[in-house]
Short mmCIF file of C-alpha atoms in Angstrom, two decimals:
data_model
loop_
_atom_site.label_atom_id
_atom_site.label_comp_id
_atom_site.label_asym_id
_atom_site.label_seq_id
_atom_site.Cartn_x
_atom_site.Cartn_y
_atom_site.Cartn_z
CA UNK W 1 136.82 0.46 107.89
CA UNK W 2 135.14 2.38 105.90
CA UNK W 3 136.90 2.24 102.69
CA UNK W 4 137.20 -1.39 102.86
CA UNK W 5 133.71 -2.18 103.37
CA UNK W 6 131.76 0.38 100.79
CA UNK W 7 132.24 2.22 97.96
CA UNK W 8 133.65 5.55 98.43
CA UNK W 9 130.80 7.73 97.93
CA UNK W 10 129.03 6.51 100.66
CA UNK W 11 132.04 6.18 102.90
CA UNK W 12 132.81 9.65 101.98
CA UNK W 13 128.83 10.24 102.37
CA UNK W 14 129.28 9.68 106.35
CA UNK W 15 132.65 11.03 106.77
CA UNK W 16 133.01 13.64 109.38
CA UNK W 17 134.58 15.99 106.58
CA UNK W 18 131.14 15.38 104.75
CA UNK W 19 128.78 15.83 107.67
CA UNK W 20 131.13 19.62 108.28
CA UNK W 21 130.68 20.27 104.40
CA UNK W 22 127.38 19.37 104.63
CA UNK W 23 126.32 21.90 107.74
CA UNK W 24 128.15 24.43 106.01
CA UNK W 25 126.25 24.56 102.75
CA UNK W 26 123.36 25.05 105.25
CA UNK W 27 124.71 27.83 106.41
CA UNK W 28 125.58 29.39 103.29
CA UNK W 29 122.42 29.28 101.69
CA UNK W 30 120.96 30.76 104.65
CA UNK W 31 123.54 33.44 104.56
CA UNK W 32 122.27 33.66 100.63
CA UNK W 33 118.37 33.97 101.14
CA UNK W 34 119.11 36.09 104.28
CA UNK W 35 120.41 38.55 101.93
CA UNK W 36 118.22 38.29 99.10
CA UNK W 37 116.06 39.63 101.51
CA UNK W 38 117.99 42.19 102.40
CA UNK W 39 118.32 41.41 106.09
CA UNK W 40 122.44 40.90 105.53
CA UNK W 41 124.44 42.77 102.77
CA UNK W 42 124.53 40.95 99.60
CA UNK W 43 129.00 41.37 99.80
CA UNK W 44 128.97 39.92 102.84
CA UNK W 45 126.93 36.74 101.60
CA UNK W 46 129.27 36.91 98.23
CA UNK W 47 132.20 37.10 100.77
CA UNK W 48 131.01 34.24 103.03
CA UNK W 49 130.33 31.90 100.12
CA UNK W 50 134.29 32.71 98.99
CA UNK W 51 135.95 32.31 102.00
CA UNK W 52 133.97 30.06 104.03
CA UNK W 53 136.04 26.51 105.26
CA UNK W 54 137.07 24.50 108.03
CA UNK W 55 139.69 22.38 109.23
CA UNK W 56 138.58 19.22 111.21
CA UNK W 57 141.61 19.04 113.58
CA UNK W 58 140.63 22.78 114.31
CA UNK W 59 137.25 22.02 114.84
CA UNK W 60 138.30 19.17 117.45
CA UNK W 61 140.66 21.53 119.03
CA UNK W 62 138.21 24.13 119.50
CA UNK W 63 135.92 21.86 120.95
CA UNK W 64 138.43 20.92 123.42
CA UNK W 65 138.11 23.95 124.99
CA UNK W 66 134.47 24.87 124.20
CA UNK W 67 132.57 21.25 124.44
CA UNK W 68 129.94 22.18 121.81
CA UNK W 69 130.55 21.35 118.31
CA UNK W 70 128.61 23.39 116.33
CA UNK W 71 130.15 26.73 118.28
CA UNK W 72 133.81 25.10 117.74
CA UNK W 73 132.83 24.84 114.19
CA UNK W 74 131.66 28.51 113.82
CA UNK W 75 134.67 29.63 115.56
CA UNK W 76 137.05 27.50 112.97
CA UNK W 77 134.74 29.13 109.29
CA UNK W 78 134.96 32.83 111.30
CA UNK W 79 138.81 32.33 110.77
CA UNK W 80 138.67 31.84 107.44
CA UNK W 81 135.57 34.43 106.51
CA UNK W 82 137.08 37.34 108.78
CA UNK W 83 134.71 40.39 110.02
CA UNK W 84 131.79 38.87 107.68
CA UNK W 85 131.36 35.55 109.98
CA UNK W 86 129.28 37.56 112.12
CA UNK W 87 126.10 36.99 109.70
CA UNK W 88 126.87 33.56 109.91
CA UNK W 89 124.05 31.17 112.05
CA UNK W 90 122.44 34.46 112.13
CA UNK W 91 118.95 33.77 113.87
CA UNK W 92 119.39 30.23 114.03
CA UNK W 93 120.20 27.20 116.25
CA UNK W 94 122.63 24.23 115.95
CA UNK W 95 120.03 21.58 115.02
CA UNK W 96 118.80 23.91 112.51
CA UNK W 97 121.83 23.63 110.50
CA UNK W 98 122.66 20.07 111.73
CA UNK W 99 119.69 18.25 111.44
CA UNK W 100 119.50 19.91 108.10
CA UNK W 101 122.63 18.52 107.09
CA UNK W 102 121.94 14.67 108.40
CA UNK W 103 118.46 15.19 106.53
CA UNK W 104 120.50 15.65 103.59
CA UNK W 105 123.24 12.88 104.21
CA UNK W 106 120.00 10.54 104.75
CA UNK W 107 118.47 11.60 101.66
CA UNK W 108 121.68 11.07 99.76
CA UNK W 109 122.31 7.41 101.16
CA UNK W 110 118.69 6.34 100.22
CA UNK W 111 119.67 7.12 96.36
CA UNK W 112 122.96 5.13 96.85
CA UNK W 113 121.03 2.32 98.52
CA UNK W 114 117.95 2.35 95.98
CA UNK W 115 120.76 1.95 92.97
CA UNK W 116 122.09 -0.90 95.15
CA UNK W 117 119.09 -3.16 95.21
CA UNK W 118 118.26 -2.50 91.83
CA UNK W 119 120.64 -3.46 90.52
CA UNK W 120 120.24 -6.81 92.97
CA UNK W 121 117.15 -6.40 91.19
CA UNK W 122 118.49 -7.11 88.00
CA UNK W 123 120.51 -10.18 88.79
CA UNK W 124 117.85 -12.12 90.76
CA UNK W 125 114.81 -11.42 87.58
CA UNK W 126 118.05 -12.86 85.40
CA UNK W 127 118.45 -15.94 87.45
CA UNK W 128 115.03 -16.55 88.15
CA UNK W 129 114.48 -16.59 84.13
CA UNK W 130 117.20 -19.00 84.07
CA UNK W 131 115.85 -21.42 86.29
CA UNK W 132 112.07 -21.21 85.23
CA UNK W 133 111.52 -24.38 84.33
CA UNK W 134 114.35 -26.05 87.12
CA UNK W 135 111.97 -28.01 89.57
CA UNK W 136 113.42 -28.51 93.07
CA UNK W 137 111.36 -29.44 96.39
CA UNK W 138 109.46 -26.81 98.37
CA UNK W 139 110.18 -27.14 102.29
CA UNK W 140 107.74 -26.26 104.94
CA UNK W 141 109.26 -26.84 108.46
CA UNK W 142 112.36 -27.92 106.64
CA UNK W 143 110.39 -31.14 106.03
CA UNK W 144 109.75 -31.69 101.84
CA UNK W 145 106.38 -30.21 100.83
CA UNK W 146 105.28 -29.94 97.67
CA UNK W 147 107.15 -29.27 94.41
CA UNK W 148 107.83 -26.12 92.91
CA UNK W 149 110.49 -24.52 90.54
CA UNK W 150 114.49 -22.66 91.79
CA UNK W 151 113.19 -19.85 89.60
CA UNK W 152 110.36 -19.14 91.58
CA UNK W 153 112.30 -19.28 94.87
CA UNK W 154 114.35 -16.53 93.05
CA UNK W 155 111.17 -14.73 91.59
CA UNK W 156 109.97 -14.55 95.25
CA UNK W 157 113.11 -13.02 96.38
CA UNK W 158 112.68 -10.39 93.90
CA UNK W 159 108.95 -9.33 94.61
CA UNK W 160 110.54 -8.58 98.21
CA UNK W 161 113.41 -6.46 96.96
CA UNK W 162 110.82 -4.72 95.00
CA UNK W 163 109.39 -3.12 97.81
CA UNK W 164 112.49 -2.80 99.79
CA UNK W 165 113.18 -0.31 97.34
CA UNK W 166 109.21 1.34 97.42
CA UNK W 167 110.07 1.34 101.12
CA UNK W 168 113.42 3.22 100.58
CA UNK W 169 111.88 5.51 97.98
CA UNK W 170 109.13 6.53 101.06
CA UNK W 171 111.99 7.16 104.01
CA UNK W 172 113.83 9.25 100.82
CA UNK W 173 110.84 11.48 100.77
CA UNK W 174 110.00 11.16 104.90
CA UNK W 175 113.46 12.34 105.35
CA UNK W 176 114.22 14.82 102.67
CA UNK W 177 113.02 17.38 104.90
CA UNK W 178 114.62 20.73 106.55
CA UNK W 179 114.19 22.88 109.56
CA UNK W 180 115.39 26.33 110.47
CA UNK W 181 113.05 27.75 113.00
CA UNK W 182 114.85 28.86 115.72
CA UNK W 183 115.05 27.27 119.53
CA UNK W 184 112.03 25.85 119.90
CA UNK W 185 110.37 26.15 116.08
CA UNK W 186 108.96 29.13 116.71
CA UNK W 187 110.93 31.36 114.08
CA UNK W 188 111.27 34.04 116.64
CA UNK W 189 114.72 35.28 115.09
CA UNK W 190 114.40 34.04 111.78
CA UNK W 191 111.89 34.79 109.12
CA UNK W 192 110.00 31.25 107.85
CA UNK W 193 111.27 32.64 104.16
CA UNK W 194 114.32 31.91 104.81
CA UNK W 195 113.28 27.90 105.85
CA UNK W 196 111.78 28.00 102.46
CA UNK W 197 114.23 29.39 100.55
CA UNK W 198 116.86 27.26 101.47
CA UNK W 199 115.13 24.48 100.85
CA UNK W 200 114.54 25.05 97.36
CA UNK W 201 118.34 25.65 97.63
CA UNK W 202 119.13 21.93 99.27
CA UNK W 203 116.25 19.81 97.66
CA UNK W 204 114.28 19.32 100.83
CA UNK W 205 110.69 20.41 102.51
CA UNK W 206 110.32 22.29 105.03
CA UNK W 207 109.08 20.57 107.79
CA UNK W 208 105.26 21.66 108.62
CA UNK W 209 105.86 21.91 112.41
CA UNK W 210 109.32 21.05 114.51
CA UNK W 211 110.58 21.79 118.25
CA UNK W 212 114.06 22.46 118.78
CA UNK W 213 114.69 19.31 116.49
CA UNK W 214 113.11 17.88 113.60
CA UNK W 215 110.91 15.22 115.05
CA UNK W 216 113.05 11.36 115.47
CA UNK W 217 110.27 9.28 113.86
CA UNK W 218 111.96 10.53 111.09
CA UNK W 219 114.75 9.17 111.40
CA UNK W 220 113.47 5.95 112.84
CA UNK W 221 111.84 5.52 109.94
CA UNK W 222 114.64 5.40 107.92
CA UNK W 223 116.64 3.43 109.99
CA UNK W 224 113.71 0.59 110.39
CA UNK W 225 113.30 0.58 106.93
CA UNK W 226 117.05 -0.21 106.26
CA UNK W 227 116.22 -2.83 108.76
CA UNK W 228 113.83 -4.22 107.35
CA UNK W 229 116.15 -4.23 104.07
CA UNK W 230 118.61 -6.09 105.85
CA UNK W 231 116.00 -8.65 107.38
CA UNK W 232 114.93 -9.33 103.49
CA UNK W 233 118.92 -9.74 102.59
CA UNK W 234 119.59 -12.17 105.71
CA UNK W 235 116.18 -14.61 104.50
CA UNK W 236 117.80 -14.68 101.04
CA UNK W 237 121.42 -15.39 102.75
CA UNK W 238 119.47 -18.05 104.92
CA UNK W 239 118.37 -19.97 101.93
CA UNK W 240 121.62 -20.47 100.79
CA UNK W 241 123.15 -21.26 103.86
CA UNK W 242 120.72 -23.92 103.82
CA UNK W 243 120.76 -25.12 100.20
CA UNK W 244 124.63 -25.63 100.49
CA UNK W 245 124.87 -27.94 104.09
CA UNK W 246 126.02 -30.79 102.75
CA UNK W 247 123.68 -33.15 102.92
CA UNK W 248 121.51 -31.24 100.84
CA UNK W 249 123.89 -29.06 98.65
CA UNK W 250 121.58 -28.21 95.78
CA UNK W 251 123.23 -24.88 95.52
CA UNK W 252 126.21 -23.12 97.25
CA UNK W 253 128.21 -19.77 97.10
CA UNK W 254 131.04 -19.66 94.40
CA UNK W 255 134.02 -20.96 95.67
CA UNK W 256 137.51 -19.14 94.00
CA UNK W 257 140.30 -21.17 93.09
CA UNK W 258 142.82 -20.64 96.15
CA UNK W 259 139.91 -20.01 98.65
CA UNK W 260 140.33 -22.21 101.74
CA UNK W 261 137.27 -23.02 104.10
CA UNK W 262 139.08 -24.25 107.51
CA UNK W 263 142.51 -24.42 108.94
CA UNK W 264 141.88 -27.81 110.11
CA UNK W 265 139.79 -29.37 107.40
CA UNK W 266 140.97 -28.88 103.60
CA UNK W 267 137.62 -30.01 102.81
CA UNK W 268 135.33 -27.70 103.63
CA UNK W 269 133.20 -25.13 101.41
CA UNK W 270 131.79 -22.78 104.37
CA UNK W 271 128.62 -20.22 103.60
CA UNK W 272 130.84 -17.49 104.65
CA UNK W 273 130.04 -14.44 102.74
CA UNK W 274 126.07 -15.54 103.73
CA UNK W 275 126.75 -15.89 107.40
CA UNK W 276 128.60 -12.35 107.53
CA UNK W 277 125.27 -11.19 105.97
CA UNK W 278 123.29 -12.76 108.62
CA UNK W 279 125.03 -11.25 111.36
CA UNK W 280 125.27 -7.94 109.78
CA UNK W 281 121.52 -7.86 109.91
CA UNK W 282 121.58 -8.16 113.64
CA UNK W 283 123.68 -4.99 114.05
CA UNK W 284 121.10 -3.00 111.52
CA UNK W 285 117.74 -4.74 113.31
CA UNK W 286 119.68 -3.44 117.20
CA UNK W 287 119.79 0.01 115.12
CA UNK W 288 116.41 0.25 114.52
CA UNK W 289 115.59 -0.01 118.34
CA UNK W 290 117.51 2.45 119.38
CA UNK W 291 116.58 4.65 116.78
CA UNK W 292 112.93 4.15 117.97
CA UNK W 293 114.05 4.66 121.59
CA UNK W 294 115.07 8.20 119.74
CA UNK W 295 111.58 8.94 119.22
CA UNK W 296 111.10 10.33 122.75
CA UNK W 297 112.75 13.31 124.19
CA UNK W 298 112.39 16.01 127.28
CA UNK W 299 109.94 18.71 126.10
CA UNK W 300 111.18 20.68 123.25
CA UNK W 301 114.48 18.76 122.93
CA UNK W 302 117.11 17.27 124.77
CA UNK W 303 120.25 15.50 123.54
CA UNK W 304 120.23 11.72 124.24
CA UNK W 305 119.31 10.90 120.65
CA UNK W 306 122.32 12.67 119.10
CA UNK W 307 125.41 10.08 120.57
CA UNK W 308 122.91 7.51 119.04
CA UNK W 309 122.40 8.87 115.95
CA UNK W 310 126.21 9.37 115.18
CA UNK W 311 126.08 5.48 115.61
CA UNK W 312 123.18 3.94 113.97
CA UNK W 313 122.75 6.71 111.32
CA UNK W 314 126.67 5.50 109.38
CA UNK W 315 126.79 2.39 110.81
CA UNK W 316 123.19 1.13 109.78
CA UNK W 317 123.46 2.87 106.22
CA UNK W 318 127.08 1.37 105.61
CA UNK W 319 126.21 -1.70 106.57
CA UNK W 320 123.25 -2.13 104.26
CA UNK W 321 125.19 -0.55 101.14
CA UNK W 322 128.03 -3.27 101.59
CA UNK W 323 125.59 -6.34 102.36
CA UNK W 324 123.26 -5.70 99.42
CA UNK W 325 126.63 -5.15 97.13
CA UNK W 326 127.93 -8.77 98.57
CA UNK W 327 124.93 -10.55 98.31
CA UNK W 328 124.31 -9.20 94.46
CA UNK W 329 127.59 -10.90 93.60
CA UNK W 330 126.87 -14.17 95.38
CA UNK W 331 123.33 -14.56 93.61
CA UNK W 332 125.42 -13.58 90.39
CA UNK W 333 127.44 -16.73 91.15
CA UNK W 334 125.78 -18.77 92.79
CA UNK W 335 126.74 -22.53 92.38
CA UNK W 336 123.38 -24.24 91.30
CA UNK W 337 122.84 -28.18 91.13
CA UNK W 338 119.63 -29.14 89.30
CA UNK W 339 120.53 -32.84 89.24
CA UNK W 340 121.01 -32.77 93.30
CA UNK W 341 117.65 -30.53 93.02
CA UNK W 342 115.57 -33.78 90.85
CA UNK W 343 117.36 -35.95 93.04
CA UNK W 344 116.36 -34.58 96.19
CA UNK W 345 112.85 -34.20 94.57
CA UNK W 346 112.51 -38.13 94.23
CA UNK W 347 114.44 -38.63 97.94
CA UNK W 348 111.07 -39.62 99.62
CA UNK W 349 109.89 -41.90 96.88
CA UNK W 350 106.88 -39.91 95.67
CA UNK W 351 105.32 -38.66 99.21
CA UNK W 352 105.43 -35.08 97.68
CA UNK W 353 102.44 -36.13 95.01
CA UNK W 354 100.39 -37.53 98.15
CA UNK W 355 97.99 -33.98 97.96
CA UNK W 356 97.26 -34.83 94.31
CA UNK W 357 96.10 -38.51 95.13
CA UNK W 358 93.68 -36.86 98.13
CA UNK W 359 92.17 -34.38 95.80
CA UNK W 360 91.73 -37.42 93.11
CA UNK W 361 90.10 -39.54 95.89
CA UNK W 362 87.83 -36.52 97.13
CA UNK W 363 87.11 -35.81 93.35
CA UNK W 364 85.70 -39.68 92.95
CA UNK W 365 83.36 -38.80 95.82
CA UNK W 366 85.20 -39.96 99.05
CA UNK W 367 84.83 -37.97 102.40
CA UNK W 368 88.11 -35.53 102.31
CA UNK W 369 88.76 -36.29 106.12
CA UNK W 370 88.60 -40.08 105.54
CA UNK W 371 90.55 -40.14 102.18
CA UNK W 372 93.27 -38.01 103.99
CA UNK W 373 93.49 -41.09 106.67
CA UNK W 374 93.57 -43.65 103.89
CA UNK W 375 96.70 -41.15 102.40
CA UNK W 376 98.18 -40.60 105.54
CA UNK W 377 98.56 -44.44 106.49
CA UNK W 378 100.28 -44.99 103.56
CA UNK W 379 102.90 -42.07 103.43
CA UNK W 380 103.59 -43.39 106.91
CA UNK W 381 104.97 -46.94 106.13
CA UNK W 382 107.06 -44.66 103.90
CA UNK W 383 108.23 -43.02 106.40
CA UNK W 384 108.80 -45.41 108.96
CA UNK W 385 109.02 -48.55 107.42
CA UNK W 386 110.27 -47.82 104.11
CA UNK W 387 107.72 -49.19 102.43
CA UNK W 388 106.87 -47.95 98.45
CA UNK W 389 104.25 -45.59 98.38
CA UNK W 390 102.71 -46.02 95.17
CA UNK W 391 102.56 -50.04 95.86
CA UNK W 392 101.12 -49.35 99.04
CA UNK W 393 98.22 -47.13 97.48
CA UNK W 394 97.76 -50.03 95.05
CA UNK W 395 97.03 -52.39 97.54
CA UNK W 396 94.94 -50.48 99.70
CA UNK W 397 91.43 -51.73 99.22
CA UNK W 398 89.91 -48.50 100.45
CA UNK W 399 92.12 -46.30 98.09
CA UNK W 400 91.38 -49.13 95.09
CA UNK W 401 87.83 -49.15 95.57
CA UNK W 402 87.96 -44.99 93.91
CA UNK W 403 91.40 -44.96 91.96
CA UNK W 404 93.06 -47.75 89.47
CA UNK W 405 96.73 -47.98 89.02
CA UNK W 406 97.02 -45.97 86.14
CA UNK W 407 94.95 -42.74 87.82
#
């Protein structure tokens, strides 16, 4: 699933090899500061750095037998390091080393996701430049509004992605943290040096204060904020959707030669790759609840968040990594009409310019609230009768008696 879906490193980001590799390097650069302060032999760290590996079937097997991961994994790198293993996790706890790691993975997937919507970035500021000057109709309510340009439907998509990636950059920094304090955070076996040192080591902070566990709003925040990313990606996807039913089709997703869009009707040119988007969102935005439902555990820590995290923490950064990837290459694309768009724009026979002939009755001196009746009677026979606007407004003695023809 993986490897279909996303590029490889951030399939390989997530992978359980990855996550071991990951917990590891934890524990070796503990084992490192540990004995550049002379609390372990500096051959034995040397040694441990050498031989130190794991098998994942091994692991699994272990933890057959032993039901606790992080103890099946020690077992499985003591194999390989021999007499030496026994400075490994020295002083420490499992959620030092594995919340450490996850910090790490999170960290890494926020660079591979901020590259991802800049480069989405790109591609929407280049299409928005290429349809400055395309007018189409503005929709409030789905109704026709006002006009406006395609480019600045584009423009506005871009201003969001914008600070999708300012609020990626902030959960990068919220979660490019690290903890190795002992049971409860209390560095009772473990000197707060060694916190520091290895994160100089890994490229992360030392959290200020932690429990057992580095706190879950954390987390949560990173996983919201990837939710929020996908929200952003699912209103673009919307749009299209939209802008391609058929009875407006002013702009649609590429459709490649040989594509088909229904077993039962040849004719059909379905939003697909924009639907899968939308429903991908919904998996991220359920993520983000349960990774605020993280937020609260027994006392100093219990374990309910951790089955969730192995979930949402993948899953949700996946997901968002493929979407904004699919997305980028149907706004690169994207099918756009600007005939259908001017066509559209004239559909309701001028009733779009009916704000400009208010403001020119107001400016001639008539009450707003009673020029906006005089407009509003008009634009209905539009409506509802079918009636011609502008010959309407010519004829209406209240509207003539402040505006000619020409004005």
């Amino acid at each position: 699933m993986i490897e279909r879906y996303t590029r490889p490193e951030m399939g390989h980001l997530w992978s359980i090899e990855n996550e071991w590799q990951q917990i590891l390097n934890v524990e070796m650069a503990a084992c490192d500061a540990m004995a550049e302060l002379g609390e372990i032999p500096k051959e034995a760290a040397k040694n441990i750095r050498a031989k130190a590996a794991f098998e994942v079937d091994r692991i699994h097997e272990i933890e057959s037998v032993t039901h606790h991961d992080i103890i099946a994994f020690l077992t499985n790198v003591a194999e390989h390091v021999g007499d030496d293993s026994k400075y490994v996790h020295k002083g420490l706890t499992s959620s030092d080393v594995k919340d450490t790691a996850y910090c790490m993975m999170m960290r890494d997937s926020c660079d591979i996701l901020i590259k991802d919507m800049k480069a989405f970035l790109e591609v929407l500021r280049r299409r928005a430049v290429e349809f400055k000057h395309t007018p189409c109709i503005g929709r409030t309510h789905g109704i026709h509004a006002e006009p406006m340009t395609f480019g600045l439907k584009l423009l506005l998509w871009s201003a969001e992605i914008e600070r999708d990636i300012d609020r990626l950059e902030h959960a990068k920094k919220t979660v490019s943290v690290c903890k190795l304090s002992g049971a409860v955070g209390t560095y009772s076996n473990i000197d707060p040096k060694i916190e520091e040192m290895v994160g100089k080591t890994l490229g992360l902070t030392p959290v200020r204060l932690a429990t057992q566990v580095i706190q879950r709003d954390r987390h949560a925040e990173f996983v919201t904020t990837i939710a929020i990313c996908s929200s952003t990606l699912e209103k673009i996807a919307t749009e299209v959707r939209n802008l391609q039913r058929t009875d407006i089709r002013e702009a649609e997703e590429y459709f490649s030669p040989g594509q088909k869009g229904s077993s039962a009707m040849p004719h059909k040119r379905n939003p697909i790759n924009c639907e899968r988007i939308s429903g991908m969102a919904r998996l991220n935005r359920g993520n983000a609840v349960a990774a605020l439902e993280d937020i609260t555990l027994w006392h100093e820590r219990d374990i309910s968040h951790s089955s969730v995290e192995r979930v949402i923490l993948p899953d949700s950064s996946i997901n968002l990594d493929y979407c904004t990837q699919k997305l980028t290459d149907i706004i690169d694309k994207l099918l756009v009409y600007p005939d259908k768009m001017l066509a559209d724009l004239n559909l309701t026979g001028g009733l779009i310019y009916s704000p400009r002939v208010l403001l020119a009755l107001v400016a001639k001196g008539a009450y707003r609230d009673t020029a906006y009746r005089w407009v509003q009677r008009n634009a209905m026979k539009r409506w509802l009768q079918g009636e011609d606007f502008y010959e309407n407004l010519c004829k209406d003695e209240d509207v003539r008696k402040y505006l000619n023809e020409e004005e």
